[in-house]
Short mmCIF file of C-alpha atoms in Angstrom, two decimals:
data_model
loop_
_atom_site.label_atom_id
_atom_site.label_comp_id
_atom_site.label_asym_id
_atom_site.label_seq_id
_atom_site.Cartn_x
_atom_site.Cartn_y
_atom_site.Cartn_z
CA UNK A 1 116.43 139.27 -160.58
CA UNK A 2 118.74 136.57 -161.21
CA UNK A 3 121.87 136.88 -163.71
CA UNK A 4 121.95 134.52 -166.31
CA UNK A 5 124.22 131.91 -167.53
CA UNK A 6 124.43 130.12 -170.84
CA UNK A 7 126.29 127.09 -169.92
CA UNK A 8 127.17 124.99 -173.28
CA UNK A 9 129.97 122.68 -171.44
CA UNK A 10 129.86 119.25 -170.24
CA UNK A 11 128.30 119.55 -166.53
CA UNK A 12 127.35 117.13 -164.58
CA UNK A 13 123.85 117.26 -162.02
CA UNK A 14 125.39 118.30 -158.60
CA UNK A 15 127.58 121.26 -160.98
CA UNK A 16 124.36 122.64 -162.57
CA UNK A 17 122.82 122.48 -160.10
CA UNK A 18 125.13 125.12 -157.89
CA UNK A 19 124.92 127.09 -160.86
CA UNK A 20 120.94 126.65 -160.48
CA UNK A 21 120.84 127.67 -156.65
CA UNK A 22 122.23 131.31 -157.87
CA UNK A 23 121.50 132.28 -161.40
CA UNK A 24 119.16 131.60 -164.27
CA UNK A 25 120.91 128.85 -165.87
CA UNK A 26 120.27 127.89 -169.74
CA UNK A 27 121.72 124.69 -171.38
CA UNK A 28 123.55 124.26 -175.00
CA UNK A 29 124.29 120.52 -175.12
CA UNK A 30 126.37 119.77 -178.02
CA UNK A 31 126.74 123.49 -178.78
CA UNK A 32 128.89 123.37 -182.31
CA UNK A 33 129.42 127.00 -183.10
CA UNK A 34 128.61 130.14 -181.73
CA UNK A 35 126.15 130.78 -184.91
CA UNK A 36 123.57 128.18 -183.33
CA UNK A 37 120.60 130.62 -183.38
CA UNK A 38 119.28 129.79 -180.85
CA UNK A 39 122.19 130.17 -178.69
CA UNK A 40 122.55 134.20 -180.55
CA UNK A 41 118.84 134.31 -179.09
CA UNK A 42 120.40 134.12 -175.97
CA UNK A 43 123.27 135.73 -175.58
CA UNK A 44 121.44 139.49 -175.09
CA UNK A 45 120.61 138.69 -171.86
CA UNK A 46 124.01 136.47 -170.61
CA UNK A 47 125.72 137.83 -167.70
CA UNK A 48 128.12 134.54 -167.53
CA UNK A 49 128.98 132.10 -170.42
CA UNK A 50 130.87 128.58 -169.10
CA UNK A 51 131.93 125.59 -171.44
CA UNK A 52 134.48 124.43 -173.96
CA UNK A 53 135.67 124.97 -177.83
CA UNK A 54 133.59 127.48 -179.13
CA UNK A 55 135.34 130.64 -180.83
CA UNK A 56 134.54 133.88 -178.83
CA UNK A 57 135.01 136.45 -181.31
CA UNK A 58 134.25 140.25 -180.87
CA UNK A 59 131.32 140.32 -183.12
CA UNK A 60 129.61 137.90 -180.92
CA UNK A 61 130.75 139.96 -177.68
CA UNK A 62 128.64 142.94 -179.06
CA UNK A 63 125.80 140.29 -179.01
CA UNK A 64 126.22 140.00 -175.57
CA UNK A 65 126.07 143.31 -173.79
CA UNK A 66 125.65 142.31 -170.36
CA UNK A 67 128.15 139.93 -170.24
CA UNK A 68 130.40 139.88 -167.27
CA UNK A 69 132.69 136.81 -167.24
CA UNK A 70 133.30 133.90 -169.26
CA UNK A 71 134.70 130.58 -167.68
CA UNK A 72 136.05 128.20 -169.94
CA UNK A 73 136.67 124.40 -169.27
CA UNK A 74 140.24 124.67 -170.30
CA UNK A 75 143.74 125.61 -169.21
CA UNK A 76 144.38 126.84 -173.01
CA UNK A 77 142.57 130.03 -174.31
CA UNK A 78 143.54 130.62 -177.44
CA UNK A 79 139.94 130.60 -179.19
CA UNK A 80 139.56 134.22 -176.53
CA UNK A 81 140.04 137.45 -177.49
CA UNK A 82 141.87 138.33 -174.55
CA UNK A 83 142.55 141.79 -174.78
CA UNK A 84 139.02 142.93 -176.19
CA UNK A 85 137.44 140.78 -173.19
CA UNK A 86 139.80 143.07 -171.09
CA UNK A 87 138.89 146.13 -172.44
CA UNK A 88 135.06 145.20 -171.75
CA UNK A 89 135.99 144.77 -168.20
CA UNK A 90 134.72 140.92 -169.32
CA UNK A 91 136.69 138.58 -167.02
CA UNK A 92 138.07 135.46 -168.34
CA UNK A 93 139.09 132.40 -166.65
CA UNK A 94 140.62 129.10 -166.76
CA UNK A 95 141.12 125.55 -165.01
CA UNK A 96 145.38 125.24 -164.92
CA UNK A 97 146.23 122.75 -162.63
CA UNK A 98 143.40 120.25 -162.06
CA UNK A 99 144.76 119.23 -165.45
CA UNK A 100 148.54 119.17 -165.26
CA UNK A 101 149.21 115.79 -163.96
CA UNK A 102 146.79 114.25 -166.55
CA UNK A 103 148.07 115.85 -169.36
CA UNK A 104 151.75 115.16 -168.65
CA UNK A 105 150.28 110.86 -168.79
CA UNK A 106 149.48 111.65 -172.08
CA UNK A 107 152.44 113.33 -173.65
CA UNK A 108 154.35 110.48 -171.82
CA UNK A 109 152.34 107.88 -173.38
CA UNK A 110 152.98 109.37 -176.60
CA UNK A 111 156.59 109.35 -175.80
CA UNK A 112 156.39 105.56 -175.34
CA UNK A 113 154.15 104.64 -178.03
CA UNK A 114 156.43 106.26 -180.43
CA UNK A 115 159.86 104.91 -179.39
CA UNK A 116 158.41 101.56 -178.87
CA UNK A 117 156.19 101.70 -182.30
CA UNK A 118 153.09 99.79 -179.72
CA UNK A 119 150.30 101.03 -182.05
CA UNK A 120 152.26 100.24 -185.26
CA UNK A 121 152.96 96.48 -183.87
CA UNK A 122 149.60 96.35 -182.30
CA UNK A 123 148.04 96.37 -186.03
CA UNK A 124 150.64 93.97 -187.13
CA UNK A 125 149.77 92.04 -184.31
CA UNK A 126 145.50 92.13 -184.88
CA UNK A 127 146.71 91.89 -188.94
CA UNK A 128 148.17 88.12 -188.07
CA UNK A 129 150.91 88.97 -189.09
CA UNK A 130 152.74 87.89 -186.34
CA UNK A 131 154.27 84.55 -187.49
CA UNK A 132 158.19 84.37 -186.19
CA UNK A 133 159.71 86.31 -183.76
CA UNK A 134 160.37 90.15 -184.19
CA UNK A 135 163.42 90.64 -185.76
CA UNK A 136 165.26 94.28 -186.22
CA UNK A 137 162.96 95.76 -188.63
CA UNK A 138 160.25 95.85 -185.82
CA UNK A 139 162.66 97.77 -183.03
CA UNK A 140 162.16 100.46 -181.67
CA UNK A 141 164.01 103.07 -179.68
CA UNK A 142 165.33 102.73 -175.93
CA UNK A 143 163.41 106.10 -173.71
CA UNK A 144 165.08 105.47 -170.38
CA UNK A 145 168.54 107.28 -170.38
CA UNK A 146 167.86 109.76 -173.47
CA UNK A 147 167.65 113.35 -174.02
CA UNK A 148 164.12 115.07 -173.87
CA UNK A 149 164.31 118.54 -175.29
CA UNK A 150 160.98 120.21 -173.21
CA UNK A 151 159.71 123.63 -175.85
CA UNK A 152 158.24 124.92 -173.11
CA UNK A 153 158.40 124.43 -169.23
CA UNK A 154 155.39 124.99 -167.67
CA UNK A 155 153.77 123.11 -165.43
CA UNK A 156 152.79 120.55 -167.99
CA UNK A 157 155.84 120.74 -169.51
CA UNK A 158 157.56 120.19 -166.38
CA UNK A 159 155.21 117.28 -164.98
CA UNK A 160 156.11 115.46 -168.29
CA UNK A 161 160.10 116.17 -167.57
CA UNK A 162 160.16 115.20 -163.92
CA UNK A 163 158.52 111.79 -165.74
CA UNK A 164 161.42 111.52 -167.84
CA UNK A 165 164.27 112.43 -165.09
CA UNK A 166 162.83 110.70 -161.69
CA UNK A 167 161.18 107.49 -163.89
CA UNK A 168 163.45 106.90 -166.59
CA UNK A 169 166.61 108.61 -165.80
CA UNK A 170 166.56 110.93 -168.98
CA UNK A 171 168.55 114.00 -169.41
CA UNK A 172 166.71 117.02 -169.52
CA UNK A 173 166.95 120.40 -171.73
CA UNK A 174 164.36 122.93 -171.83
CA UNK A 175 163.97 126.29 -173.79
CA UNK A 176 161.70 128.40 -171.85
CA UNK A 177 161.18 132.30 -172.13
CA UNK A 178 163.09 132.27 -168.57
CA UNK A 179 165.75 130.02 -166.57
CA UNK A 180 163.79 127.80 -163.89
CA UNK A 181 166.61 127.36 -161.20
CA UNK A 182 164.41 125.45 -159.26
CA UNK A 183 163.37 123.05 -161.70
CA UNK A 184 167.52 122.56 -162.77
CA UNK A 185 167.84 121.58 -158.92
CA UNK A 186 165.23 119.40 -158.75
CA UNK A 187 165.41 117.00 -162.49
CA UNK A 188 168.70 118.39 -163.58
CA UNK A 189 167.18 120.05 -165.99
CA UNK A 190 169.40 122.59 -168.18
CA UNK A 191 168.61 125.58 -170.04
CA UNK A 192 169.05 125.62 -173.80
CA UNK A 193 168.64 127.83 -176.94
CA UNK A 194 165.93 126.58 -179.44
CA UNK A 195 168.44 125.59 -182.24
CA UNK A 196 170.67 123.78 -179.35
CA UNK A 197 168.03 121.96 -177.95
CA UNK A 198 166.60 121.03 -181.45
CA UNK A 199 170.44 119.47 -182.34
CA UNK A 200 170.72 117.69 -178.98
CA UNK A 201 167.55 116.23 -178.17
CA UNK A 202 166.49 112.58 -178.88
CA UNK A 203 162.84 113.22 -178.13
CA UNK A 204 161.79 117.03 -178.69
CA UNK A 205 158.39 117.60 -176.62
CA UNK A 206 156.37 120.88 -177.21
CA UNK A 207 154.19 122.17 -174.85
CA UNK A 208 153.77 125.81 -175.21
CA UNK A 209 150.84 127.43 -175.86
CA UNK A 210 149.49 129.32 -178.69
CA UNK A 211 150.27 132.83 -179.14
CA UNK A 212 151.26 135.00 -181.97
CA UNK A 213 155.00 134.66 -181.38
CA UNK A 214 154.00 130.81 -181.20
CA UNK A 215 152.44 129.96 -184.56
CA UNK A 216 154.52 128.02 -187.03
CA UNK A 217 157.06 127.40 -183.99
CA UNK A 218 157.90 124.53 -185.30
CA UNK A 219 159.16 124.31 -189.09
CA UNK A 220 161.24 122.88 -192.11
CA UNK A 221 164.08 124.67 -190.25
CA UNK A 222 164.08 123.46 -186.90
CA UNK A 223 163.18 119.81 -188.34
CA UNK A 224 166.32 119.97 -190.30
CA UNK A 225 168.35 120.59 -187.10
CA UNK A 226 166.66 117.78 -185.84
CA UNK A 227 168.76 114.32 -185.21
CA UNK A 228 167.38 111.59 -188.19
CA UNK A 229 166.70 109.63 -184.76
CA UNK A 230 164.10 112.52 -183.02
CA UNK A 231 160.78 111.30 -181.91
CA UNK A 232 158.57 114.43 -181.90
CA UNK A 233 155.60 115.35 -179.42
CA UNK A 234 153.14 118.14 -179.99
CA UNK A 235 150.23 118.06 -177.05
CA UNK A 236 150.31 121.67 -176.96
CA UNK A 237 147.93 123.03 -179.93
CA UNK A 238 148.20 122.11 -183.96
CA UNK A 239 149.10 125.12 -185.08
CA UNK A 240 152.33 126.00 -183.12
CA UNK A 241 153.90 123.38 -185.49
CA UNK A 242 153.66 123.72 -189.97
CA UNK A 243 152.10 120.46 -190.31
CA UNK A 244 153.08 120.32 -194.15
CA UNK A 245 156.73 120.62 -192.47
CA UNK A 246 155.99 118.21 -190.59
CA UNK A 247 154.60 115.71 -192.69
CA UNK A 248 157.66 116.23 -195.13
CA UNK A 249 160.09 115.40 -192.20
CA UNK A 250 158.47 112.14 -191.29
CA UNK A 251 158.02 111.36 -194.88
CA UNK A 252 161.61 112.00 -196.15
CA UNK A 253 163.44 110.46 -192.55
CA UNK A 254 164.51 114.04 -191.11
CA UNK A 255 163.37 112.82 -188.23
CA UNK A 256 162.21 109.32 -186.79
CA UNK A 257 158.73 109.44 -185.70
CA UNK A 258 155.69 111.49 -184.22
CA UNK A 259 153.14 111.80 -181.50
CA UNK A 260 150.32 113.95 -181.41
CA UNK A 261 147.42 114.88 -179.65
CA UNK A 262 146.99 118.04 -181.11
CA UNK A 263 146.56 119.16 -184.87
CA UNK A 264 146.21 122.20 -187.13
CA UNK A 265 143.00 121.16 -188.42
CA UNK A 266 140.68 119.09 -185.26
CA UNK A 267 139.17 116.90 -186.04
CA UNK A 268 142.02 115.88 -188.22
CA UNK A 269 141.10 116.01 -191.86
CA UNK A 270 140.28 112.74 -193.43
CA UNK A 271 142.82 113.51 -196.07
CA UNK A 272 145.34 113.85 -193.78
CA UNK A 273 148.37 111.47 -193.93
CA UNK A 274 149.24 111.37 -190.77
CA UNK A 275 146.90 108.92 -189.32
CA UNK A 276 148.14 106.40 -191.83
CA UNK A 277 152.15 106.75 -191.50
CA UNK A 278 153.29 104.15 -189.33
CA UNK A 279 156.06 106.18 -187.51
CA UNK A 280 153.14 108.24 -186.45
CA UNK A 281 150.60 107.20 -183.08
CA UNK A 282 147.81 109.91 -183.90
CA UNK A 283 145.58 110.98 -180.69
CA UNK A 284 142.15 112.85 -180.53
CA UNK A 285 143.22 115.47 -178.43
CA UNK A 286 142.68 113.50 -175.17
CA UNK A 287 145.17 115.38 -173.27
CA UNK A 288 143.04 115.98 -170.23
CA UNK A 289 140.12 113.65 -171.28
CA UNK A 290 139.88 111.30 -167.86
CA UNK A 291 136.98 110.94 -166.32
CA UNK A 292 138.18 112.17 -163.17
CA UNK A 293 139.78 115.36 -164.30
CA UNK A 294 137.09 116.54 -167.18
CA UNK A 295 135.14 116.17 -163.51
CA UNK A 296 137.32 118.71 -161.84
CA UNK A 297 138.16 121.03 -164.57
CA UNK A 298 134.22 121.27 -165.08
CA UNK A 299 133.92 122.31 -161.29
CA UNK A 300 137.13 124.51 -161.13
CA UNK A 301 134.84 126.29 -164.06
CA UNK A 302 131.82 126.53 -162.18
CA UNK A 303 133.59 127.88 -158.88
CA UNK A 304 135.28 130.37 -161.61
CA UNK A 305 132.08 131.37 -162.47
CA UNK A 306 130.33 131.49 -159.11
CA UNK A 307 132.69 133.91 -157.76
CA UNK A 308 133.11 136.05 -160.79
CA UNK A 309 129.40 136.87 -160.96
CA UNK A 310 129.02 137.49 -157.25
CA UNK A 311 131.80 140.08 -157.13
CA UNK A 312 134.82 137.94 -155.63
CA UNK A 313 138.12 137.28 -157.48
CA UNK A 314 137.89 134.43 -159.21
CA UNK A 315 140.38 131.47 -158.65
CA UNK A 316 142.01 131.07 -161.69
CA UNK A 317 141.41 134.34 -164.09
CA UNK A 318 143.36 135.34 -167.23
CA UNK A 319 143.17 138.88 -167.60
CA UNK A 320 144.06 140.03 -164.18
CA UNK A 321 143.69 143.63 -165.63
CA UNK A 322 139.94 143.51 -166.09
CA UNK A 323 139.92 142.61 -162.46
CA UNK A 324 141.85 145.43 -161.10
CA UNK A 325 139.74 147.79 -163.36
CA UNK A 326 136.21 146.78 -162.00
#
């Protein structure tokens, strides 16, 4: 009999249909939440579970008893209980990588939008109100030779730098739970403190992920040690900055301007000032959204998947333990 998987990610023909060759596959297109009835139908008999944004909690775990792994079409798993999964001997995995190079376009874009205000003067622009030439109050702020502060030095985090350094000769700092020697060697990169970083940094780029120690990384403290100048970058997730903080800083000229792909609240709340600041170039958490690489994480989470339920290690797997305990 053939294991089953509930897949409720974006897949394309040739992916489902691997998936099809080996297990019972069902579909949940436009899954919204894990309450979809349907979808609870399911999950009693779900050896494997593989998509996107939906909250695996460990109510709906005991729903599942069979379950064996769960691939998710994502580098970040914060939405996973991680170490209930492990103690299930439920293996988790992820697509890093495939996504890195992507992701560090975007927090570079935002970089560039905000210094050079394009989506601000691309309204005034479409507005017609572009009737002289652009005079001071329309400038924006020089990238190339500037300080980028990297929260965070991963491999997104250092994709983005080596941007900065080898494209635009920036000076890089980073505040990382460990020194990356090789990294220093390579962009110049050195090592700071939070608060140091914070004080020296004309752009301040987070890209850490979510975790308890995380949460609320980003303040009213740390914007106050901020220069009035700072452009600040969140593409990592909403919640690792206080968005009320936030929103106060930009408001009362702590610091210059934002970008964001990421929010506390997605989608972002219609009440939400930030879409309507003009120091502010809002995204919908497009960080990896290419064609091409939605493509490839999507297959990185099928061979996940594949292997998982046939025994083998997967390629890219979270909880390592659950692995060495089956």
């Amino acid at each position: 009999m053939k294991k089953r998987v509930l897949a409720y990610g974006r897949l394309n023909e040739s992916q489902l249909a691997q998936l099809d060759e080996q297990f019972e596959v069902r579909t949940f297109n436009g899954l919204a939440s894990a309450d979809d009835p349907d979808f609870r139908a399911a999950l009693p008999g779900a050896h494997g579970l593989i998509g996107a944004s939906l909250t695996v909690t460990p109510e709906l775990l005991d729903a599942a008893p069979n379950l064996e792994a769960i691939a998710t079409i994502s580098v970040g798993y914060d939405n996973y209980p991680v170490d209930e999964l492990t103690r299930r001997g439920i293996l988790l995995c992820n697509t890093p990588d495939v996504l890195t190079e992507t992701t560090a376009d975007t927090g570079f874009l935002l970089v560039m939008a905000a210094a050079r205000r394009a989506v601000e003067l691309a309204e005034w622009v479409k507005r017609g109100d572009w009737q002289a030439g652009v005079g001071p109050e329309h400038f924006g702020s020089d990238v190339h030779g500037k300080t980028l502060g990297m929260i965070g030095f991963g491999r997104i985090g250092a994709a983005i730098a080596r941007r900065g350094a080898l494209g635009f000769g920036m000076r890089v700092l980073y505040s990382n739970a460990s020194p990356k020697p090789a990294l220093e060697a390579e962009l110049g990169a050195e090592h700071r403190e939070l608060d140091a970083l914070l004080a020296e940094s004309d752009f301040v780029c987070v890209t850490v992920p979510l975790t308890p120690e995380t949460e609320h990384l980003i303040g009213e403290r740390e914007f106050t040690l901020m220069k009035p100048s700072a452009i600040f970058v969140n593409i990592a997730r909403g919640k690792v900055v206080h968005e009320a903080a936030l929103i106060e800083a930009l408001e009362m000229g702590r610091i210059r301007a934002a970008g964001l792909d990421v929010f506390e609240q997605e989608p972002l709340s219609t009440e939400s000032p930030l879409p309507h600041m003009t120091n502010v170039v809002a995204l919908p958490h497009i960080g990896s959204a290419t064609h091409e690489t939605r493509t490839a994480m999507a297959q990185h989470a099928v061979d996940n998947l594949i292997l998982a339920l046939n025994g083998d290690r997967p390629i890219s797997l979270v909880n390592e333990a659950a692995w060495r305990a089956s």
